[in-house]
């Protein structure tokens, strides 16, 4: 009997971050005291003016199908955002709106990849990038950004990874899972490599753009290297900065021929994003923006708390990231140690499993992001929860022998 599962899906792993969140919820239902530090979701609520815009849209009857990849009003708001914040000029026919940033990325890959095409995915990477490439028929090429280099892709490593089959480079800044962000100079150095390889397109995932700390000067690659504009897809969305994860609105700006292909994909898959969510996103992008910086200050304080407490844990080393709401600590100093129950910590997978069982703290193992031995913590929760979670991690590490 033939398998029900397609050969394409057989190449794909379930999302590790969703699995950790589901396991934490299951343990909570069983009565366990669980602290979930796995989900990449702001704990802040969607601002009231955005909610009211959605309610007003419902009352106006904005409940019908819309254009496949976004209403004109939202596309205009996205274009205005790109111009205002990134110095990028896009017409409304160069904007693609979809049910979440993930869908924007997948539509681009599905629209452009043929069997054998390669996509360079710097590691550590968001868990979905390689699997979306595989589902779209391409081959992900993992290139490591080492901790010593701030977890960022170096020009020489990019150059070495490019082949005649390379179709895309995916950049994510600030990064999920590390929080690392590329400076303008670092992006220009990568652009110098890309100029020598005109067949390579650039997909930049800027979802955490507004979660930048200190005096870091945020830039996106088409802004730094305008000569690459015609082969760059700049992806963003409202989920993180505006605390609108459940509203499911992502968007991208790029060359019209690419956007036309992505619209063709959307027309035969999701069709339009929720009409109500689109009107809420118009208000998000066009309304007051001052709360974003205020919330970023809270995230920065949480980052500093978590980095400090983790660096006080036996065997853990934690770098200070430039942005997002994640840290990516190393457990190199714990490999080979043994729990009180006799389990050897031989990998970050084992570490995450034993930490959850022993202390009820849910984190995501580094193997899910393509670089071990590390783990990811999301600090998008209250300081009291983070303090207790880090205390439990300290206790767990101190108990290893």
C-alpha positions as a printed Julia matrix, in Angstrom:
401×3 Matrix{Float64}:
   0.0    0.0     0.0
   1.4    3.41   -0.94
   2.08   6.01    1.75
  -0.56   8.64    2.4
   2.17  11.22    2.98
   3.57  12.96   -0.06
   7.25  12.69   -0.88
   7.55  16.48   -0.46
   6.07  16.42    3.05
   8.22  13.44    3.99
  11.28  15.69    3.66
   9.93  18.09    6.3
  10.13  18.03   10.1
   7.37  19.37   12.37
   8.07  22.81   13.84
  10.19  22.36   16.97
   9.03  25.64   18.49
   5.37  24.69   18.11
   6.14  21.23   19.55
   7.76  22.72   22.65
   4.83  25.06   23.19
   2.36  22.18   22.79
   4.32  20.01   25.26
   4.38  22.82   27.82
   0.61  23.28   27.49
   0.08  19.54   27.89
   2.1   19.47   31.11
   0.17  22.47   32.45
  -3.09  20.65   31.79
  -1.69  17.76   33.82
  -1.17  20.12   36.73
   2.57  20.72   36.36
   4.03  24.13   37.21
   5.52  24.94   33.81
   7.26  28.1    32.65
   7.1   28.33   28.87
  10.03  30.2    27.37
   9.66  28.68   23.91
   7.01  30.72   22.11
   8.06  33.73   20.03
   5.02  35.84   20.87
   4.86  39.25   22.58
   2.98  39.21   25.87
   1.67  42.73   25.22
  -1.86  43.13   23.91
  -2.78  44.55   20.51
  -3.2   48.34   20.95
  -6.75  49.56   21.39
  -6.81  51.79   18.28
  -6.0   48.75   16.14
  -8.75  46.69   17.75
 -11.21  49.54   17.22
 -10.24  49.77   13.55
 -11.09  46.08   13.17
 -14.44  46.53   14.92
 -15.24  49.51   12.72
 -14.4   47.45    9.63
 -16.83  44.75   10.74
 -19.55  47.32   11.29
 -18.91  48.82    7.84
 -19.41  45.38    6.36
 -15.79  44.86    5.28
 -16.35  41.12    5.5
 -16.14  40.03    1.87
 -13.37  38.63   -0.3
 -10.66  41.15   -1.11
  -7.98  41.28   -3.77
  -5.9   38.12   -3.53
  -2.81  39.77   -2.07
  -4.25  42.68   -0.15
  -6.61  45.63   -0.26
  -5.29  48.78   -1.98
  -5.49  50.72    1.29
  -3.18  48.26    3.06
  -0.77  48.09    0.15
  -0.57  51.89    0.2
   0.07  51.82    3.96
   2.83  49.23    3.48
   4.43  51.28    0.69
   4.31  54.36    2.93
   5.94  52.39    5.75
   8.79  51.22    3.51
   9.36  54.8     2.32
   9.12  56.36    5.78
  11.21  53.86    7.73
  13.5   52.21    5.2
  13.95  54.7     2.38
  12.55  52.16   -0.09
  10.15  53.15   -2.86
   7.55  50.57   -3.93
   4.4   51.02   -5.96
   1.26  49.27   -4.74
   1.79  46.74   -7.56
   5.08  45.82   -5.87
   3.48  44.92   -2.52
   2.31  41.44   -1.52
   0.12  40.92    1.57
  -0.5   37.41    2.92
  -1.73  35.56    6.05
   1.51  36.08    7.99
   5.13  36.67    7.08
   5.64  32.92    6.8
   3.15  32.81    3.92
   4.87  35.7     2.15
   8.17  33.78    2.29
   6.61  30.5     1.22
   4.78  32.14   -1.69
   8.07  33.58   -2.93
   9.86  30.24   -2.69
   7.02  28.26   -4.27
   6.77  30.79   -7.09
  10.46  30.66   -7.99
  12.11  27.36   -7.03
  12.58  24.44   -9.4
  13.99  21.02   -8.45
  17.69  21.36   -7.72
  17.61  25.07   -6.99
  19.55  25.97   -3.86
  18.7   28.44   -1.1
  21.43  29.61    1.27
  20.09  29.58    4.83
  22.5   31.01    7.41
  22.47  29.06   10.67
  21.27  29.52   13.33
  18.04  29.94   11.36
  14.35  30.23   12.05
  13.11  26.66   12.13
  10.77  27.08    9.15
  13.24  28.33    6.52
  14.83  25.0     5.49
  11.54  23.14    5.53
   9.76  25.76    3.45
  12.56  25.46    0.9
  12.13  21.69    0.86
   8.34  21.91    0.49
   8.83  24.29   -2.44
  11.09  21.77   -4.17
  14.43  23.41   -3.47
  17.52  22.42   -1.51
  18.47  24.38    1.63
  22.19  25.04    1.99
  23.17  25.61    5.63
  26.0   28.06    6.22
  27.03  28.61    9.83
  27.37  32.03   11.43
  29.55  31.22   14.41
  29.15  32.66   17.89
  32.58  34.28   17.59
  31.21  36.23   14.61
  28.05  37.28   16.44
  26.12  34.4    14.82
  26.25  36.35   11.54
  27.07  35.2     8.02
  30.56  36.26    6.89
  31.24  37.29    3.28
  33.81  34.53    2.71
  31.36  31.87    3.89
  28.66  33.29    1.6
  31.04  33.3    -1.36
  32.02  29.67   -0.71
  28.38  28.56   -0.54
  27.22  30.07   -3.83
  27.0   27.73   -6.82
  25.44  28.07  -10.28
  22.3   26.49   -8.74
  21.93  29.13   -5.98
  18.59  30.92   -6.37
  18.1   32.73   -3.05
  19.9   33.93    0.05
  17.69  34.3     3.13
  18.74  36.95    5.63
  16.99  37.47    8.96
  17.92  40.57   10.95
  17.37  40.83   13.86
  17.51  37.08   13.99
  15.22  34.44   15.33
  16.78  32.59   17.26
  19.86  34.62   18.2
  18.73  38.25   18.18
  21.78  39.11   16.08
  21.39  42.11   13.75
  23.55  43.11   10.8
  25.13  46.56   10.72
  25.07  48.6     7.52
  28.74  47.81    6.98
  28.14  44.07    7.41
  25.3   44.17    4.89
  27.45  46.11    2.42
  30.16  43.43    2.73
  27.6   40.73    1.87
  26.3   42.9    -0.98
  29.8   43.05   -2.45
  29.71  39.25   -2.76
  26.19  39.21   -4.19
  27.11  41.69   -6.9
  29.43  39.04   -8.36
  26.55  36.54   -8.58
  23.61  38.16  -10.38
  21.58  34.92  -10.37
  21.16  35.08   -6.58
  18.03  36.73   -5.22
  17.87  38.09   -1.65
  14.99  37.47    0.72
  15.37  39.59    3.85
  13.08  38.81    6.77
  12.86  42.02    8.83
  10.04  40.91   11.14
  11.87  42.08   14.29
  12.98  45.41   12.79
  11.52  47.54   15.58
  12.92  45.43   18.41
  16.43  46.91   18.37
  18.31  47.93   21.5
  20.83  50.51   22.58
  22.09  52.78   19.82
  22.06  50.11   17.09
  21.35  51.72   13.7
  18.99  49.36   11.86
  19.35  48.9     8.1
  17.89  46.5     5.55
  19.94  45.31    2.58
  18.07  47.04   -0.28
  18.51  50.28    1.65
  22.28  49.73    2.02
  22.76  48.37   -1.5
  20.14  49.99   -3.77
  21.69  48.32   -6.82
  20.33  45.01   -5.43
  16.78  46.4    -5.19
  15.68  44.63   -8.38
  16.44  41.2    -6.91
  15.48  41.74   -3.27
  12.25  40.8    -1.5
  11.91  42.77    1.74
   9.57  40.89    4.12
   7.96  42.24    7.25
   4.65  42.12    9.11
   2.62  43.4    12.02
   2.88  40.4    14.34
   5.85  41.33   16.54
   6.08  45.12   16.67
   2.3   45.57   16.97
   1.58  42.44   19.07
  -0.71  41.09   16.34
   0.48  37.47   16.05
  -3.03  36.03   15.81
  -4.21  38.55   13.22
  -1.97  36.89   10.6
  -0.79  39.73    8.37
   2.6   39.72    6.7
   3.79  41.73    3.74
   6.65  42.06    1.32
   7.96  44.57   -1.19
   9.85  43.54   -4.3
  10.17  43.71   -8.07
   6.84  43.56   -9.88
   7.64  40.35  -11.85
   8.26  38.51   -8.56
   5.17  39.98   -6.88
   3.06  38.91   -9.88
   4.28  35.32   -9.48
   3.57  35.36   -5.75
   0.05  36.63   -6.42
  -0.46  33.68   -8.78
   0.48  31.29   -5.97
  -1.84  33.01   -3.5
  -4.68  32.85   -5.99
  -4.57  29.07   -5.93
  -3.8   28.56   -2.22
  -4.91  30.93    0.54
  -6.56  33.66   -1.55
  -6.82  36.88    0.45
  -5.83  37.37    4.1
  -8.68  38.1     6.51
 -10.41  41.3     5.45
 -10.83  42.39    9.08
  -7.16  41.81    9.85
  -6.18  43.84    6.81
  -8.11  46.89    8.01
  -6.56  46.48   11.46
  -3.12  46.42    9.81
  -3.9   49.66    7.94
  -4.4   51.33   11.32
  -1.31  49.64   12.77
   0.95  50.98   10.04
  -0.72  54.38    9.69
  -1.71  55.17   13.28
   0.35  56.14   16.35
   3.78  54.47   16.51
   5.12  55.81   19.82
   4.19  52.7    21.84
   6.67  50.61   19.82
   9.72  52.29   21.33
   8.15  52.15   24.8
   7.61  48.41   24.53
  11.1   47.93   23.12
  12.5   49.43   26.33
  10.69  46.74   28.32
  12.11  44.04   26.07
  15.61  45.49   26.44
  15.33  45.36   30.25
  14.18  41.75   30.01
  17.09  40.93   27.71
  19.58  42.36   30.2
  17.98  40.42   33.07
  18.05  37.1    31.21
  21.6   37.52   29.88
  22.87  38.37   33.36
  21.15  35.45   35.1
  22.08  32.89   32.46
  25.73  33.93   32.59
  25.59  33.18   36.32
  24.46  29.61   35.62
  27.12  26.9    35.81
  28.3   25.85   32.35
  26.22  28.37   30.36
  27.59  31.19   28.21
  25.13  33.75   26.87
  25.93  36.5    24.37
  24.06  39.82   24.44
  21.94  40.16   21.27
  21.25  43.37   19.38
  17.53  42.84   18.91
  14.41  40.61   18.74
  13.31  38.95   22.0
  15.5   35.86   22.07
  18.8   34.77   23.56
  20.8   31.8    22.29
  22.99  30.53   25.13
  25.72  27.92   24.73
  25.68  24.77   26.89
  29.12  23.67   25.74
  30.2   23.64   29.39
  27.46  21.16   30.3
  28.04  18.51   27.65
  29.06  15.23   29.3
  27.62  16.08   32.7
  25.01  13.88   34.35
  21.68  14.63   36.0
  20.75  13.32   39.44
  18.72  10.66   37.65
  21.75   9.42   35.76
  20.98  10.95   32.36
  24.05  12.21   30.48
  23.65  15.65   28.88
  25.03  14.63   25.49
  23.21  17.24   23.37
  21.04  20.31   23.56
  18.06  18.06   22.81
  18.73  16.1    25.99
  19.33  19.3    27.93
  15.95  20.74   26.89
  14.12  17.5    27.67
  15.7   17.07   31.1
  15.22  20.74   32.01
  11.52  20.5    31.23
  11.1   17.26   33.18
  13.16  18.33   36.19
  12.33  22.02   36.54
   9.29  22.61   34.34
  11.06  25.13   32.1
  10.33  24.85   28.38
  13.08  26.04   26.01
  13.87  25.09   22.41
  16.95  23.01   21.62
  19.59  24.49   19.33
  19.47  21.56   16.93
  16.1   22.9    15.72
  17.87  26.06   14.55
  20.81  24.35   12.89
  23.56  25.03   15.44
  24.4   23.08   18.6
  25.05  22.94   21.52
  22.78  25.89   22.24
  19.19  26.55   23.24
  16.76  29.4    22.63
  14.84  31.36   25.22
  12.11  33.82   24.33
  11.99  36.65   26.84
   8.64  37.94   25.59
   7.08  37.49   29.01
   7.09  39.24   32.4
  10.25  39.87   34.39
   8.89  37.85   37.31
   8.37  34.82   35.07
  11.81  35.28   33.52
  13.47  35.55   36.93
  11.83  32.35   38.13
  12.64  30.55   34.89
  16.3   31.58   35.04
  16.51  30.59   38.72
  15.26  27.13   37.8
  17.82  26.9    34.99
  20.56  27.92   37.42
  19.38  25.25   39.87
  19.25  22.58   37.17
  22.77  23.38   35.94
  24.17  23.49   39.48
  22.77  20.01   40.1
  24.6   18.39   37.18
  27.7   16.37   37.97
